[in-house]
mmCIF file of C-alpha atoms in Angstrom:
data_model
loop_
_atom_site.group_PDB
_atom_site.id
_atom_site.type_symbol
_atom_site.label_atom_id
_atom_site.label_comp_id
_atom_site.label_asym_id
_atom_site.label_seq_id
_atom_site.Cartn_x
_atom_site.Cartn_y
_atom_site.Cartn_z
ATOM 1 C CA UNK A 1 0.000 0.000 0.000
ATOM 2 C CA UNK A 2 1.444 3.417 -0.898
ATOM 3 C CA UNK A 3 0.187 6.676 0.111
ATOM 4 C CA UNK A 4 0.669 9.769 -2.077
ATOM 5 C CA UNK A 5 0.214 13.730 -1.764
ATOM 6 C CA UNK A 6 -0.250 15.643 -5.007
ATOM 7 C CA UNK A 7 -0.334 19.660 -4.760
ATOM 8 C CA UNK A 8 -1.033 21.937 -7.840
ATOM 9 C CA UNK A 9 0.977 24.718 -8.075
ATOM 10 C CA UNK A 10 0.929 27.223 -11.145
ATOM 11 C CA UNK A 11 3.863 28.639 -13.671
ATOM 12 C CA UNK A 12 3.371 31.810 -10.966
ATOM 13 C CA UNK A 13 4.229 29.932 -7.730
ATOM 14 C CA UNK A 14 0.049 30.195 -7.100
ATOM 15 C CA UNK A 15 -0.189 26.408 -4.182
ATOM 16 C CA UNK A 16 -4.045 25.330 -5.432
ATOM 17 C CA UNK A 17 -5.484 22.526 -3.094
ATOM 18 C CA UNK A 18 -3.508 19.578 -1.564
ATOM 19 C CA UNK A 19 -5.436 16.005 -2.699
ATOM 20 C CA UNK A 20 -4.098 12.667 -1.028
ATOM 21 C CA UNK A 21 -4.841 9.213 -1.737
ATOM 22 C CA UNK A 22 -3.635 5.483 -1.642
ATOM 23 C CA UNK A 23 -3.169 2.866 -3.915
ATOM 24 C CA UNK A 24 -2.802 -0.785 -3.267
ATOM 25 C CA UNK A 25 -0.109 -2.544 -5.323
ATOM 26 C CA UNK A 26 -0.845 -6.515 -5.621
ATOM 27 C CA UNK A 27 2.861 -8.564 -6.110
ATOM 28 C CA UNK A 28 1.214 -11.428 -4.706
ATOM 29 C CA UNK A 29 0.844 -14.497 -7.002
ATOM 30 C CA UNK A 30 -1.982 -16.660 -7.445
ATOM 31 C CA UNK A 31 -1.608 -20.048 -5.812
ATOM 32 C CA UNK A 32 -3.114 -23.495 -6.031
ATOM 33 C CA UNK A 33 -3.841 -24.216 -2.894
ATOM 34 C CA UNK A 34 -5.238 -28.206 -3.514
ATOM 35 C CA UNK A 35 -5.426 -30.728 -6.190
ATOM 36 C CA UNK A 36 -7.747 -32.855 -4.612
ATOM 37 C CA UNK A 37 -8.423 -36.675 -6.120
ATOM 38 C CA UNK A 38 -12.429 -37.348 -5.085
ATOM 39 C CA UNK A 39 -11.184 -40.336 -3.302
ATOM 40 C CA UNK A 40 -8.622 -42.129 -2.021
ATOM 41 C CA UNK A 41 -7.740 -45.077 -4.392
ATOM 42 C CA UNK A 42 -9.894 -45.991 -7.605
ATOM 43 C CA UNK A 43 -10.193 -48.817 -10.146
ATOM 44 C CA UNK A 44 -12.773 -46.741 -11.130
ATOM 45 C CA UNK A 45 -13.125 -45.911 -15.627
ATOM 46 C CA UNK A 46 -11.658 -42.515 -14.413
ATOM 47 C CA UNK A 47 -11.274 -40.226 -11.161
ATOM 48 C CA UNK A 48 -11.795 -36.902 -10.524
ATOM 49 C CA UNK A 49 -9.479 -33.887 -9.691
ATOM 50 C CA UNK A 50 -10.527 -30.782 -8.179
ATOM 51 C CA UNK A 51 -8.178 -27.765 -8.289
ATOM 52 C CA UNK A 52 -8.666 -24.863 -6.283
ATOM 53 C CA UNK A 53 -6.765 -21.306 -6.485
ATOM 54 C CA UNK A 54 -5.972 -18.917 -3.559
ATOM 55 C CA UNK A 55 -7.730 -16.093 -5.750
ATOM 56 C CA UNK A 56 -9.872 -15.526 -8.719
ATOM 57 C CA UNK A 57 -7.675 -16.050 -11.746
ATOM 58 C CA UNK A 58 -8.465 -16.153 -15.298
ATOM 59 C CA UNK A 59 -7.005 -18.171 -18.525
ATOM 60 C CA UNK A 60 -6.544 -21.395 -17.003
ATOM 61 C CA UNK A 61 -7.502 -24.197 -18.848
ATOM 62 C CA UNK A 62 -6.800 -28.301 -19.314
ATOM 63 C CA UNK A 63 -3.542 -27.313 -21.335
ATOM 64 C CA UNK A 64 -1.670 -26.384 -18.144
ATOM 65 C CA UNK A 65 -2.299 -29.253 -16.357
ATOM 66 C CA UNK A 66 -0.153 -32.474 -17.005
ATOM 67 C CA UNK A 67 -1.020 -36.199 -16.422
ATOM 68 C CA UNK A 68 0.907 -39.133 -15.661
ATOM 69 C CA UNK A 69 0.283 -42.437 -16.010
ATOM 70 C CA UNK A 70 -3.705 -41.530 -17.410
ATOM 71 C CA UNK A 71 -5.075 -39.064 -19.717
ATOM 72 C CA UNK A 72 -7.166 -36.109 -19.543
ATOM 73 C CA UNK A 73 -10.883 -35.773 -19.697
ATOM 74 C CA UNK A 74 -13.806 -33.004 -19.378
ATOM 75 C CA UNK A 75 -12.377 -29.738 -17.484
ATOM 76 C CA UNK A 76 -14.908 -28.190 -16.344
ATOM 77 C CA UNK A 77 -14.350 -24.239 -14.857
ATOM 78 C CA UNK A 78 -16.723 -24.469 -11.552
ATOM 79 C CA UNK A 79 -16.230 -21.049 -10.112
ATOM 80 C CA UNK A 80 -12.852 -18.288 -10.950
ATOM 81 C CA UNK A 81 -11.174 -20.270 -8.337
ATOM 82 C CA UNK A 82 -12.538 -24.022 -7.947
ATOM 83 C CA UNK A 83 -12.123 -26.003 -11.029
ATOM 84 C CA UNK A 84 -12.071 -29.997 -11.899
ATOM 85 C CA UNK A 85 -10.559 -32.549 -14.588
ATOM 86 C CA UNK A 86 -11.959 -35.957 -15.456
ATOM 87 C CA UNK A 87 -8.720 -38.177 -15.775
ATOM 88 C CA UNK A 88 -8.972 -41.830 -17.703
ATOM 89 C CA UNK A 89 -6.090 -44.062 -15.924
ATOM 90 C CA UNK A 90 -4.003 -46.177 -18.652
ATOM 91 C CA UNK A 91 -5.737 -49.253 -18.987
ATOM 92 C CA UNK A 92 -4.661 -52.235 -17.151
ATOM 93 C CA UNK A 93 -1.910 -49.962 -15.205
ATOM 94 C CA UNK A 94 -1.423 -50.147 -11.225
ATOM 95 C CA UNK A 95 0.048 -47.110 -9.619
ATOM 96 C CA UNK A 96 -0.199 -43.909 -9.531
ATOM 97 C CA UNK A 97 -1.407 -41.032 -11.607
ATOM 98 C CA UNK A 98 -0.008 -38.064 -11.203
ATOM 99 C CA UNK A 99 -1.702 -34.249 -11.675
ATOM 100 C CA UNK A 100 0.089 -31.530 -12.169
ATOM 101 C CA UNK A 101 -0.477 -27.881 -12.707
ATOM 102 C CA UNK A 102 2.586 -25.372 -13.766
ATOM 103 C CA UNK A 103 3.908 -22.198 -13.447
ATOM 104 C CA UNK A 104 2.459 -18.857 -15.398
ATOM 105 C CA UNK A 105 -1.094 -20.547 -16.746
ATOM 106 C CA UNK A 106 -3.361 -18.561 -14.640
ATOM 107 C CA UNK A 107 -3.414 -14.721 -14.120
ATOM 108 C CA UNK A 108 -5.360 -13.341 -11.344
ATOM 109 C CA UNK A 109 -6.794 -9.336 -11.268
ATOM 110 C CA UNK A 110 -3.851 -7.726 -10.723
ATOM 111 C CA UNK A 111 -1.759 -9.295 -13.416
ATOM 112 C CA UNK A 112 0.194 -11.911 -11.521
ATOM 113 C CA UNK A 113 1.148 -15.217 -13.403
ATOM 114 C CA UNK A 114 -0.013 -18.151 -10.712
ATOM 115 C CA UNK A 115 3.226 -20.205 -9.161
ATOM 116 C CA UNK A 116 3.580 -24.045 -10.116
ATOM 117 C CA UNK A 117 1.512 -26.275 -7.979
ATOM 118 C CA UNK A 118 2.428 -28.991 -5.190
ATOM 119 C CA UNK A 119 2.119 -32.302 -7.540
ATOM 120 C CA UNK A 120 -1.383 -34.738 -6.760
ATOM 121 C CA UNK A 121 -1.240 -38.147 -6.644
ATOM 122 C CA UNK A 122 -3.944 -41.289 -6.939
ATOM 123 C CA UNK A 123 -3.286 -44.600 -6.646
ATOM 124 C CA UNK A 124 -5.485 -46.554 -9.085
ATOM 125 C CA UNK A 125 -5.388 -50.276 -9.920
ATOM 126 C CA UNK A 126 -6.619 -50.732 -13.633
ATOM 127 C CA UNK A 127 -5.363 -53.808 -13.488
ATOM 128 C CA UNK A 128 -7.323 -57.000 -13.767
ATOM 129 C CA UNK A 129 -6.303 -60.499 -11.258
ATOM 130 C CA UNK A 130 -5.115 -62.814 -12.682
ATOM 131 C CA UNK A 131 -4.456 -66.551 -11.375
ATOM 132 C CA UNK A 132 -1.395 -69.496 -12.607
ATOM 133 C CA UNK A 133 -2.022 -73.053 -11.550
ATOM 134 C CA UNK A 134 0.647 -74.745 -12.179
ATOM 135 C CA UNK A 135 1.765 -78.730 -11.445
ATOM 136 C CA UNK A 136 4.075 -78.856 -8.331
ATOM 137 C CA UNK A 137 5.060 -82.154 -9.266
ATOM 138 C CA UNK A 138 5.211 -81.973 -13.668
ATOM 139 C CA UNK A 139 4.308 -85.245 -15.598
ATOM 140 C CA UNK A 140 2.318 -87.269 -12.655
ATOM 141 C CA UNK A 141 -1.065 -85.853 -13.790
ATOM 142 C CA UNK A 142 -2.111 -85.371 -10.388
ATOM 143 C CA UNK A 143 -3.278 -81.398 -11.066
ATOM 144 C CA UNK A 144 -7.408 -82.351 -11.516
ATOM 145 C CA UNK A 145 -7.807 -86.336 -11.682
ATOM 146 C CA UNK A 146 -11.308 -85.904 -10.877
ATOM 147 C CA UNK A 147 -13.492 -82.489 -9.980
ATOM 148 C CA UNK A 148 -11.743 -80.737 -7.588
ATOM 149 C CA UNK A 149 -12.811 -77.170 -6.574
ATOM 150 C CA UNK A 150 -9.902 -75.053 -5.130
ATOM 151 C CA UNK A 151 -11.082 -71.208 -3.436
ATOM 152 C CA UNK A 152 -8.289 -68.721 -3.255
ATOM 153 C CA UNK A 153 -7.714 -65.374 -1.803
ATOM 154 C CA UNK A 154 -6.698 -62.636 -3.583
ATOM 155 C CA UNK A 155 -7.143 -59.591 -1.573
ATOM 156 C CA UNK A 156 -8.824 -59.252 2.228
ATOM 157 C CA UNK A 157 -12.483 -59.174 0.481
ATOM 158 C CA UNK A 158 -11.785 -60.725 -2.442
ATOM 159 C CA UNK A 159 -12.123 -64.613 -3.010
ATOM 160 C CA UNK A 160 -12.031 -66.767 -6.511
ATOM 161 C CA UNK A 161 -13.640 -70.140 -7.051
ATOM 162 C CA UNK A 162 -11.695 -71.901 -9.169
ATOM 163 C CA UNK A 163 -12.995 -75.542 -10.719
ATOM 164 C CA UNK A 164 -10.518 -77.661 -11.701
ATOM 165 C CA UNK A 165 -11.999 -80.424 -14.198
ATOM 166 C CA UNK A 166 -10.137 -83.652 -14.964
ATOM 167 C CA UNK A 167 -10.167 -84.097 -18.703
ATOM 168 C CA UNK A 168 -8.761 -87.280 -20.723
ATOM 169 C CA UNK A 169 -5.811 -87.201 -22.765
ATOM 170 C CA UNK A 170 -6.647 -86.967 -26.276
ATOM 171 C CA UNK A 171 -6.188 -90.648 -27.970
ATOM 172 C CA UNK A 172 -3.141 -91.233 -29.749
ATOM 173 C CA UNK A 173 -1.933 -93.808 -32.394
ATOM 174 C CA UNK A 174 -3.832 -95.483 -35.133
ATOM 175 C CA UNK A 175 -7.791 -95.622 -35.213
#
């Protein structure tokens, strides 16, 4: 904030009135303040980012955010401050995506480019279980010899039934 005086004063040395005044100078740079993921963890088609700026700020758009590990969906401006990004995870990937949102894409009132935001991260699991049987003892055809039903555990709530059925060996030599 700076305060100034301004007094007239003619080519004569004549003072005409004294006027004052301030003015308020903003160096202050937009921030974001949170890249939030809607949840925790997702094996979800796609999850949902919501990005929300210290200030109003304008020109900010899907082209200043970067994705990792997914790709980028609907933006969607809520308010000059709150906005939110649909991101697709890469199919059958298990990790995390990463959000991003850089330096100098958003410009609030004043004129101030927005500083690079603290990086989100969601942990998503796109990929699909996946189960190997295999013959702990090879050539004594002992894996099925008759129906056999085996139930395994994948994850704490997760359980597969897996049916093992015996079948004969196809018939070899002359017919």
């Amino acid at each position: 904030c700076y305060r100034w005086v301004q007094t007239l004063t003619d080519t004569v040395g004549n003072s005409g009135p004294t006027t004052s005044g301030t003015v308020v100078v903003d160096a202050t740079a937009p921030t974001v303040t949170s890249i939030a993921p809607v949840s925790a963890s997702t094996n979800a088609a796609s999850a949902s980012f919501t990005i929300t700026f210290s200030e109003p700020v304008t020109g900010f758009t899907a082209a200043g955010i970067s994705v990792v590990n997914g790709t980028k969906g609907l933006f969607t401006a809520v308010s000059s401050t709150v906005y939110t990004l649909v991101v697709t995870p890469t199919a059958g990937f298990e990790g995390n995506v990463t959000v991003d949102v850089a330096g100098s894409v958003a410009i609030d009132a004043a004129g101030n480019n927005n500083s690079a935001a603290i990086q989100s991260v969601q942990a998503v699991d796109m990929l699909a279980p996946s189960v190997v049987i295999t013959d702990d003892e090879p050539g004594t055809g002992n894996i099925a010899d008759a129906a056999d039903t085996r139930n395994l555990r994948l994850e704490p709530d997760l359980f597969l039934r897996v049916q093992l059925v015996h079948a004969p060996a196809p018939a070899t030599g002359p017919r």
